[in-house]
Structure formats: structure tokens, C-alpha cells
Coordinates of N, CA, C and O in Angstrom, one line a residue:
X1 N -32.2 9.6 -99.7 CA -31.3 10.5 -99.0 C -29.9 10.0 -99.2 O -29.4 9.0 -98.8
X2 N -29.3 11.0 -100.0 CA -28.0 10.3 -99.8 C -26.4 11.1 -99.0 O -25.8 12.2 -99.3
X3 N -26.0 10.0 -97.8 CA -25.7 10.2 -96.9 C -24.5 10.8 -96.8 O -24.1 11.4 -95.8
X4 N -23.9 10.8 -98.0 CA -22.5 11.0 -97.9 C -21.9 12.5 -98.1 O -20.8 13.0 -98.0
X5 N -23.6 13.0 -98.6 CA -23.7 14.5 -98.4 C -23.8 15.1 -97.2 O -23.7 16.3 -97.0
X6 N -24.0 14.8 -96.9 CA -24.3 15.3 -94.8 C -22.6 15.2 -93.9 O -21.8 14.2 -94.2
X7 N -22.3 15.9 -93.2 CA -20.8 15.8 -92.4 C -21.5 16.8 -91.1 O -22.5 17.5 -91.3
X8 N -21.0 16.8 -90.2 CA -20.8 16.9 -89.1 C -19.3 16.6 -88.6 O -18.8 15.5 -88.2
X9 N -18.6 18.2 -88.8 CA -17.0 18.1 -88.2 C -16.7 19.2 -87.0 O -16.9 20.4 -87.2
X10 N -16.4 18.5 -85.9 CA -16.4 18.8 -84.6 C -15.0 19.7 -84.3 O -14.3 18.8 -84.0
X11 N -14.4 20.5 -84.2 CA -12.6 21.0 -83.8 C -12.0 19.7 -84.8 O -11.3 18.8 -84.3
X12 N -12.2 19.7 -86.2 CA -11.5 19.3 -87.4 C -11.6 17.7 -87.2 O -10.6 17.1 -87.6
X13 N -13.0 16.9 -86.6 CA -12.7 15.9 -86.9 C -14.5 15.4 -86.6 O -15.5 15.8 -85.9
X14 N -14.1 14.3 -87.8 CA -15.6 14.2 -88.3 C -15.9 13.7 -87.3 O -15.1 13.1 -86.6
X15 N -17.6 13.9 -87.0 CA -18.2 13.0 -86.0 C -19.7 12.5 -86.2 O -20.4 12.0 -85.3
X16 N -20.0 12.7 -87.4 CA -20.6 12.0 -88.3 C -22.3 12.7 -87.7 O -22.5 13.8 -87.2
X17 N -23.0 11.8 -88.0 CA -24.7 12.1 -87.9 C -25.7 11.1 -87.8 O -25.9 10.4 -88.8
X18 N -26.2 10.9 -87.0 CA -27.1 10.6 -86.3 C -28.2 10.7 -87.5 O -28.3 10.2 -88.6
X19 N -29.1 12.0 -86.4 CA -30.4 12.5 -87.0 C -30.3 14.0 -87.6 O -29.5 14.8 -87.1
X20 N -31.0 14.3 -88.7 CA -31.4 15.1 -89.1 C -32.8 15.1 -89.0 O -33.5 14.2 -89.3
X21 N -33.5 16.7 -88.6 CA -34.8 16.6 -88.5 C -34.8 18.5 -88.8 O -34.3 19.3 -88.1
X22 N -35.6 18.8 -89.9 CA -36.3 20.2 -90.3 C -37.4 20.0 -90.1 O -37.8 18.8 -90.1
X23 N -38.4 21.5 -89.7 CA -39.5 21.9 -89.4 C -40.0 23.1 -90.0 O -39.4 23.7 -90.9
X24 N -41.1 23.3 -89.4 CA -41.2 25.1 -89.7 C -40.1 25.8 -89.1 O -39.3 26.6 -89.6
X25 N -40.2 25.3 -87.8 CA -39.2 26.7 -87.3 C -37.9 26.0 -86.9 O -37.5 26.8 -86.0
X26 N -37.1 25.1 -86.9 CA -35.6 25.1 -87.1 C -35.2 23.7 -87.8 O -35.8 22.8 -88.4
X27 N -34.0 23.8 -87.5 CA -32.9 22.9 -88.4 C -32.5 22.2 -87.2 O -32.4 22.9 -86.2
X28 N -32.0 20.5 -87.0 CA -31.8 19.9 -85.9 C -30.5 19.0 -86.8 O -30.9 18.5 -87.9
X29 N -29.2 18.9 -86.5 CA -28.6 17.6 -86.4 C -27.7 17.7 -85.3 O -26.9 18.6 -84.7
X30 N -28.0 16.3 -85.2 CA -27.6 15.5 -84.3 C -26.2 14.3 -84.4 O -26.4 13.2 -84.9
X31 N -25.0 14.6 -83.9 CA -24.2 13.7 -84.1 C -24.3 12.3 -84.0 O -25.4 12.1 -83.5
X32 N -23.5 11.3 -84.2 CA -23.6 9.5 -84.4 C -23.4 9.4 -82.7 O -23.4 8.2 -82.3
X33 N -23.1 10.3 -81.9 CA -22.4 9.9 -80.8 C -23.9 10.1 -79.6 O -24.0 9.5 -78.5
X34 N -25.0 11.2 -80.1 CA -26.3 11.6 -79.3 C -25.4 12.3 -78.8 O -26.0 12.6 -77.7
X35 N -24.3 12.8 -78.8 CA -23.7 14.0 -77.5 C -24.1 15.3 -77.9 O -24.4 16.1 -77.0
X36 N -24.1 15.6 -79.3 CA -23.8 17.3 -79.4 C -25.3 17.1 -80.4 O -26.0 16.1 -80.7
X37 N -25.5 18.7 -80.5 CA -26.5 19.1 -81.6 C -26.5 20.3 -81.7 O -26.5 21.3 -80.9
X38 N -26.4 20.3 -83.2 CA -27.0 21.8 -83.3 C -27.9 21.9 -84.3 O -28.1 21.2 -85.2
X39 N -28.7 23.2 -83.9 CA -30.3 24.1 -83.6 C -30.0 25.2 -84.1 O -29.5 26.2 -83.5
X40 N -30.3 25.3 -85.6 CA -30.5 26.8 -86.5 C -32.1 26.9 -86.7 O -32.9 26.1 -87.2
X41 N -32.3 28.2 -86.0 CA -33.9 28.7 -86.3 C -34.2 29.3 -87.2 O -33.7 30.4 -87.2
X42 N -34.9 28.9 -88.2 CA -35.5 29.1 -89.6 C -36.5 29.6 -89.7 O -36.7 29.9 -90.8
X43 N -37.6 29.9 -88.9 CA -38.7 30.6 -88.3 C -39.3 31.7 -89.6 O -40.3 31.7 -90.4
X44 N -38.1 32.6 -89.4 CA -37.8 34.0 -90.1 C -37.5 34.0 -91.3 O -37.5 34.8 -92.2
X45 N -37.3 33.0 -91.3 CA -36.1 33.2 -93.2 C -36.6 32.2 -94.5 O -36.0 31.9 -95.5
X46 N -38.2 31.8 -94.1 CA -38.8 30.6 -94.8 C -38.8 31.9 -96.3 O -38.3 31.5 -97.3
X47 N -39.2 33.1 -96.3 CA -39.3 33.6 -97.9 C -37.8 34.0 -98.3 O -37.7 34.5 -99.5
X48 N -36.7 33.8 -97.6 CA -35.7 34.3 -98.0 C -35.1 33.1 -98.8 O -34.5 33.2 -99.9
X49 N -35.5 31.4 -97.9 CA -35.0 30.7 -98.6 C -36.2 30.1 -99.7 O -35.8 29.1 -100.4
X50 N -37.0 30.3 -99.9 CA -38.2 29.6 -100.7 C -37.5 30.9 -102.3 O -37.5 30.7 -103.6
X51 N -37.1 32.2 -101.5 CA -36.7 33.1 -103.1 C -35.5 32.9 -104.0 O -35.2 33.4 -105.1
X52 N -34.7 31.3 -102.9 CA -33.7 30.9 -103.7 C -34.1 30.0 -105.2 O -34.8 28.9 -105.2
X53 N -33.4 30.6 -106.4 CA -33.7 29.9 -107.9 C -32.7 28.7 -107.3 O -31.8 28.9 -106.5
X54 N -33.1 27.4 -108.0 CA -32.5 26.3 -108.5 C -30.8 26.8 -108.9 O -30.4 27.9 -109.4
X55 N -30.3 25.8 -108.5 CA -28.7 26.1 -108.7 C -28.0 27.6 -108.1 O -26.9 27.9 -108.6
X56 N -28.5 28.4 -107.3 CA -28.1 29.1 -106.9 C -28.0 29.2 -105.5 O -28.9 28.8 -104.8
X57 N -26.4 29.9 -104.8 CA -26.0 29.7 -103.4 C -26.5 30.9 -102.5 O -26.0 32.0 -102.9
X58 N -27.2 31.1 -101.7 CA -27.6 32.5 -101.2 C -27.1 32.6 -99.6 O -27.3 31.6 -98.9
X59 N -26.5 33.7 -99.0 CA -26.0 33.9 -97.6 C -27.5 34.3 -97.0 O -28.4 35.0 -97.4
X60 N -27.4 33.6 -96.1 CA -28.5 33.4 -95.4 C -28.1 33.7 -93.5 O -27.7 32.7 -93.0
X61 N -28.2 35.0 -92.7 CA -28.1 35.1 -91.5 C -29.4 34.3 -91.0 O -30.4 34.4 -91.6
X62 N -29.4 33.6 -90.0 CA -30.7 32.8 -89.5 C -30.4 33.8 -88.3 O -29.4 34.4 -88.1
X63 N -32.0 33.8 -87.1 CA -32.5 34.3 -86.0 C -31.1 33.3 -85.2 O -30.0 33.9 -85.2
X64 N -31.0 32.2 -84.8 CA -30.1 31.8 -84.1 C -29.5 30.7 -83.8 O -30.3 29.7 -84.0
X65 N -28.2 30.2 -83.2 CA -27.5 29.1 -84.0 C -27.1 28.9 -82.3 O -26.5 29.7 -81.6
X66 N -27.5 27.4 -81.9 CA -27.4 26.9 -80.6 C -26.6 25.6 -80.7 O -27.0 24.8 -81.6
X67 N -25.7 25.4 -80.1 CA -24.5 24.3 -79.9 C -25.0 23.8 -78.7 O -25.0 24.6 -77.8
X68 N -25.5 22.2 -78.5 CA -25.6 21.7 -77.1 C -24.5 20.3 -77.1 O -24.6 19.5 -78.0
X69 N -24.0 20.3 -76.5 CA -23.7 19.0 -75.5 C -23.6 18.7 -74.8 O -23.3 19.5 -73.9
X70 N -24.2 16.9 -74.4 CA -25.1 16.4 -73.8 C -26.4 17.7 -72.4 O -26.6 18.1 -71.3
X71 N -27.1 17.9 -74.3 CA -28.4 18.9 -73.6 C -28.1 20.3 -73.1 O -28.9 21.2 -72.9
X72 N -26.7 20.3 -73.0 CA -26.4 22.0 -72.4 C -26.1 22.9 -73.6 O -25.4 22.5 -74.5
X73 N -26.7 24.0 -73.7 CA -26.6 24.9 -75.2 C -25.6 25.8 -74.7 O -25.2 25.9 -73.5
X74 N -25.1 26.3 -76.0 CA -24.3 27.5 -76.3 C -24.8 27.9 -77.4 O -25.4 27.2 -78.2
X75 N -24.7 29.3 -77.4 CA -24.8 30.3 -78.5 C -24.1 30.5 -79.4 O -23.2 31.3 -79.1
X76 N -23.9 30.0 -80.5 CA -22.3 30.3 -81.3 C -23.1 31.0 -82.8 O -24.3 30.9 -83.1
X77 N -22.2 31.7 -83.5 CA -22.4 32.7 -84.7 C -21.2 32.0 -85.7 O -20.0 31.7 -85.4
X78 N -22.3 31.8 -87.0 CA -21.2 31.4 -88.4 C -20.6 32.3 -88.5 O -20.7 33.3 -88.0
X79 N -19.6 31.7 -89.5 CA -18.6 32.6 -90.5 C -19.2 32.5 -92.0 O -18.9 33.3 -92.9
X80 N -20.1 31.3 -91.9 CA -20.6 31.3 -93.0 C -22.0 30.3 -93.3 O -21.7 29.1 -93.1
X81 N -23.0 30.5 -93.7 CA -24.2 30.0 -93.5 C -24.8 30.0 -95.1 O -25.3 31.1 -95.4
X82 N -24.8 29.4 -95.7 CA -24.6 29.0 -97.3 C -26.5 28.1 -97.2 O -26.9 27.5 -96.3
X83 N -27.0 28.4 -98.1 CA -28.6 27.5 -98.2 C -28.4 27.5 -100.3 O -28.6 28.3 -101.1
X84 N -27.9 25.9 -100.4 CA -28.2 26.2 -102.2 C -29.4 25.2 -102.4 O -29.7 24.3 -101.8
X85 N -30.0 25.8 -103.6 CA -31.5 25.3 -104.0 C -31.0 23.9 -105.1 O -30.8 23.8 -106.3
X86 N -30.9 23.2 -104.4 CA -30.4 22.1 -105.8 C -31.7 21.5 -106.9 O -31.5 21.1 -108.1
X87 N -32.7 21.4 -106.3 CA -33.7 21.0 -107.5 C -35.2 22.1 -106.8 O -35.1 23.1 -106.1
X88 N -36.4 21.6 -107.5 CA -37.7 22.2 -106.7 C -37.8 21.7 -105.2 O -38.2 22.4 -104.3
X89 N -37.4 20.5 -105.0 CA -38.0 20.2 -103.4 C -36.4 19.7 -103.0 O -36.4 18.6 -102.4
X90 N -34.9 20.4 -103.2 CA -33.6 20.0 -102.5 C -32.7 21.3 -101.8 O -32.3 22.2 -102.5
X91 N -32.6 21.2 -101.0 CA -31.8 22.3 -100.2 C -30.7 21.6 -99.5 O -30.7 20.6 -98.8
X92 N -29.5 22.3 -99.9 CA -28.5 21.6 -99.5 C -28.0 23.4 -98.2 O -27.7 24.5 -98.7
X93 N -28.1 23.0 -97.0 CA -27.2 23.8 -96.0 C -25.6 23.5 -95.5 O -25.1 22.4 -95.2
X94 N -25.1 24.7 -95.5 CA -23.5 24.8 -94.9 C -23.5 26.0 -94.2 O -23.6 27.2 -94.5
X95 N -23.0 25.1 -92.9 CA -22.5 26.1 -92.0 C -21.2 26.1 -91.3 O -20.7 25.1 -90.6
X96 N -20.7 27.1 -91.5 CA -19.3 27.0 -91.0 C -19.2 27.9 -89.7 O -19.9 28.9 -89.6
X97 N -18.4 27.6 -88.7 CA -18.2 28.0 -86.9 C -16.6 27.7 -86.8 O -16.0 26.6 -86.7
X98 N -15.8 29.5 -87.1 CA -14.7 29.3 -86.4 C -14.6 29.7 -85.3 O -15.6 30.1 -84.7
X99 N -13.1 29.9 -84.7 CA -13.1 30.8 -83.8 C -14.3 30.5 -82.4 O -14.7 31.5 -81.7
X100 N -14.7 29.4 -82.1 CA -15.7 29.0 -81.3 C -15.3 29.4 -79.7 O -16.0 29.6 -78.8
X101 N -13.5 29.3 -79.7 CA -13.5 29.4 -78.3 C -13.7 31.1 -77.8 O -13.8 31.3 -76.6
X102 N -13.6 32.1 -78.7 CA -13.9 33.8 -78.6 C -15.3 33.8 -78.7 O -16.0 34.8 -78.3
X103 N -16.1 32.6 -79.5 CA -17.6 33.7 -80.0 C -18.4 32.3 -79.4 O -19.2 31.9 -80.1
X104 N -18.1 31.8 -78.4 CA -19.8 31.3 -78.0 C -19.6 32.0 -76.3 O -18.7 32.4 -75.6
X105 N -21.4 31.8 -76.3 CA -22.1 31.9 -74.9 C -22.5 30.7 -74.4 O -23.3 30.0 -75.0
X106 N -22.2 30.4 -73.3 CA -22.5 29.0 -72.5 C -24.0 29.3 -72.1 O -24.6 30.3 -72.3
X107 N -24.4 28.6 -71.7 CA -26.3 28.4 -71.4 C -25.9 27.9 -70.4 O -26.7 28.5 -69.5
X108 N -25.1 27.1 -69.7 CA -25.0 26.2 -68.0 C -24.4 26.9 -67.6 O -23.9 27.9 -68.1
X109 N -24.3 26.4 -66.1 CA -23.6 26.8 -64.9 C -21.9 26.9 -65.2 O -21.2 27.8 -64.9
X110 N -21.7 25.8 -66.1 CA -20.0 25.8 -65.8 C -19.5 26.9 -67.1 O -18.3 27.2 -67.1
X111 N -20.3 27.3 -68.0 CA -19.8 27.9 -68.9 C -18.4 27.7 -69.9 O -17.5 28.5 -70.3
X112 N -18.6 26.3 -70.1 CA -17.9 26.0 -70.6 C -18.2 24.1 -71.2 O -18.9 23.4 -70.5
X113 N -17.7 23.7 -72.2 CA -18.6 22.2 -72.4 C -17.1 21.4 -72.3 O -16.0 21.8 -72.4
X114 N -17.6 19.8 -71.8 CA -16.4 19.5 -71.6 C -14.8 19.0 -72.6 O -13.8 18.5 -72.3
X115 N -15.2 19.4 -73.8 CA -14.0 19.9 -74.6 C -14.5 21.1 -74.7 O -15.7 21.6 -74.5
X116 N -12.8 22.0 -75.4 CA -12.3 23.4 -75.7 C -13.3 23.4 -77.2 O -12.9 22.5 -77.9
X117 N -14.2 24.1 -77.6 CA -14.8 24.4 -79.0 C -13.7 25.1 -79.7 O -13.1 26.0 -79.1
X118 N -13.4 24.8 -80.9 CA -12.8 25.7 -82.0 C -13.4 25.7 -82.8 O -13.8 26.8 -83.1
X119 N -13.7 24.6 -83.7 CA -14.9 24.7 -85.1 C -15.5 23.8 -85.0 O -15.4 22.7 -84.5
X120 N -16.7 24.4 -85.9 CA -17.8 23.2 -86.3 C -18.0 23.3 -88.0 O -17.9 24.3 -88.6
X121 N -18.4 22.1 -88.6 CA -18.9 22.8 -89.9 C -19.6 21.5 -90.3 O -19.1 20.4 -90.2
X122 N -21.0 21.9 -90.7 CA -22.2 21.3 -90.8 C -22.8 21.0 -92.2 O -23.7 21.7 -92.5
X123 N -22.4 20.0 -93.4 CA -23.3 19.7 -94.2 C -24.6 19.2 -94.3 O -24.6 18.1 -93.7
X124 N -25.7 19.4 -94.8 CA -26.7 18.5 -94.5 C -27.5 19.3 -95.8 O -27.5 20.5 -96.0
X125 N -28.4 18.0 -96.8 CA -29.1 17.7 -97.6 C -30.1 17.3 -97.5 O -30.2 16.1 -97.3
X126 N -31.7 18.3 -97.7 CA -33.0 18.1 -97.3 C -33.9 17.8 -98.7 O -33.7 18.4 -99.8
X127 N -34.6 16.9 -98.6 CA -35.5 16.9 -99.8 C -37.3 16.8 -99.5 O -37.8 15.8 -99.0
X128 N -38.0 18.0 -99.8 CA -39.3 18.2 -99.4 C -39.8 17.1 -99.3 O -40.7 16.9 -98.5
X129 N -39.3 15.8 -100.3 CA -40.4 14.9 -100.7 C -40.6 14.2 -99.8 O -41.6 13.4 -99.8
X130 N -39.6 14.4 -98.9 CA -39.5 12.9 -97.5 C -40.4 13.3 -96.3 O -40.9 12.6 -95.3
X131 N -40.5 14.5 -96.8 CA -41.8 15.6 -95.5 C -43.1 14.6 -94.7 O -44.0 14.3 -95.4
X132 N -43.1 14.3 -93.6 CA -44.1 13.8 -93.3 C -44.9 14.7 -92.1 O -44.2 15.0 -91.1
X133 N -46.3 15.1 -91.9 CA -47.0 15.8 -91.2 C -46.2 17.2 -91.0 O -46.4 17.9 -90.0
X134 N -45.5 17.5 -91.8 CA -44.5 18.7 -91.9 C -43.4 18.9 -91.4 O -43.1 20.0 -91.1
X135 N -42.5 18.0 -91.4 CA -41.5 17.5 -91.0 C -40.7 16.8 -91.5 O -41.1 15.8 -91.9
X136 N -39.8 17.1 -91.5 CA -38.7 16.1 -92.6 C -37.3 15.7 -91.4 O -36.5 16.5 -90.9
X137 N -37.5 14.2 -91.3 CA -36.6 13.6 -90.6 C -35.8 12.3 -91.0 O -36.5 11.3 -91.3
X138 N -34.7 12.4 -90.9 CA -33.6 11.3 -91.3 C -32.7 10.4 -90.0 O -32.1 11.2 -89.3
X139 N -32.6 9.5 -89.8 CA -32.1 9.1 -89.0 C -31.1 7.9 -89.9 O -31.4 7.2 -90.9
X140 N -30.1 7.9 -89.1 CA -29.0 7.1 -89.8 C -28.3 6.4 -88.6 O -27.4 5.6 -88.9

């Protein structure tokens, strides 16, 4: 796995990664800090991205895109959600989240997380081969 393909940038400032963990049904990374994560459900879209050819970039809307810190979710929607096929078993995702303080929904009480959200934008590089019991997890 190589690391330097993966970013996690928070309101324009990196904050690196933790864990990465795919499944059947979503996408998990995890910042270097354990505070934030986000949770794209993939459930729905396994033939949309298995119909991607090698070297090609395809827009991909996923069922739903959850922002937590420390454990409290929000609902937030890309601007841009990118899945390219780099080999038979490599999938490279990008997701981009502007405009976060107009387009999310809070999940807690205070409706709001304790910084102002503006953007997020998510690289991360999966390779089938690392799959174990159906699962593909990276920790760094």
C-alpha cells in the first residue's frame, strides 16, 4: 500500500489517516487524530464500480456520505465523487465536500461539530489483494 496516495484534508488542512477499512457495504477512513471519519455506503454501486475498465475515471453518486466527529455523524453530499480502476484488483476514490457549512445535517443534539465544516476532500487507494475474510483494511 502506498501511503502517500491517501490524504485526508479537513477545511484545507491535511489531517492525514489513520485507518482505512472497505467492505461489502461501505468505505471507512479514519483520520491520524481517531477524531473524525468518514462513511461512504457502497452497498448499491458494487456493479457500477466492478463496470469500471482499467484506466478509466467514472462519477459515481453512492446511497450516503456520513461525517462523524468524535462518534457524532452528519450527513454531508460531494461535489464530486470520482472511483478510477487503476489495475484488475486497484481502485483509487476521490471525494470532494464543499460548501459543508450550507449542505450538512447534524445527527446530535447540538447540531453542529465543534469546529465550523467547510471542506473535506478524501484520497484513498484500495487493492483487492490485501482483502482478508472480505475486507480490506489498512492502518497506518
Amino acid at each position: 500500500m502506498n501511503i502517500s496516495k491517501n490524504s485526508m484534508t479537513l477545511n484545507d488542512k491535511d489531517i492525514g489517516i489513520s485507518k482505512i477499512e472497505l467492505n461489502k457495504c461501505d468505505l471507512l477512513v479514519t483520520d491520524k487524530s481517531g477524531k473524525y471519519c468518514l462513511k461512504v455506503y457502497l452497498l448499491y454501486n458494487w456493479k457500477d464500480i466492478n463496470n469500471i475498465k482499467i484506466g478509466q475515471k467514472r462519477k459515481i453518486d453512492f446511497n450516503e456520505y456520513c461525517f462523524s466527529e468524535n462518534n457524532e455523524p452528519a450527513l454531508i453530499w460531494p461535489v464530486e465523487c470520482l472511483v478510477e480502476k487503476i489495475s484488475d484488483t486497484s481502485l483509487y476514490f476521490y471525494l470532494s465536500f464543499n460548501d459543508l457549512e450550507n449542505e450538512t445535517t447534524y445527527m446530535n443534539s447540538r447540531e453542529h461539530f465543534d469546529i465550523k465544516l467547510k471542506s473535506l476532500k478524501v484520497k484513498v487507494l484500495i487493492d483487492d489483494r490485501d482483502a482478508v475474510n472480505g475486507s480490506i483494511i489498512y492502518n497506518f
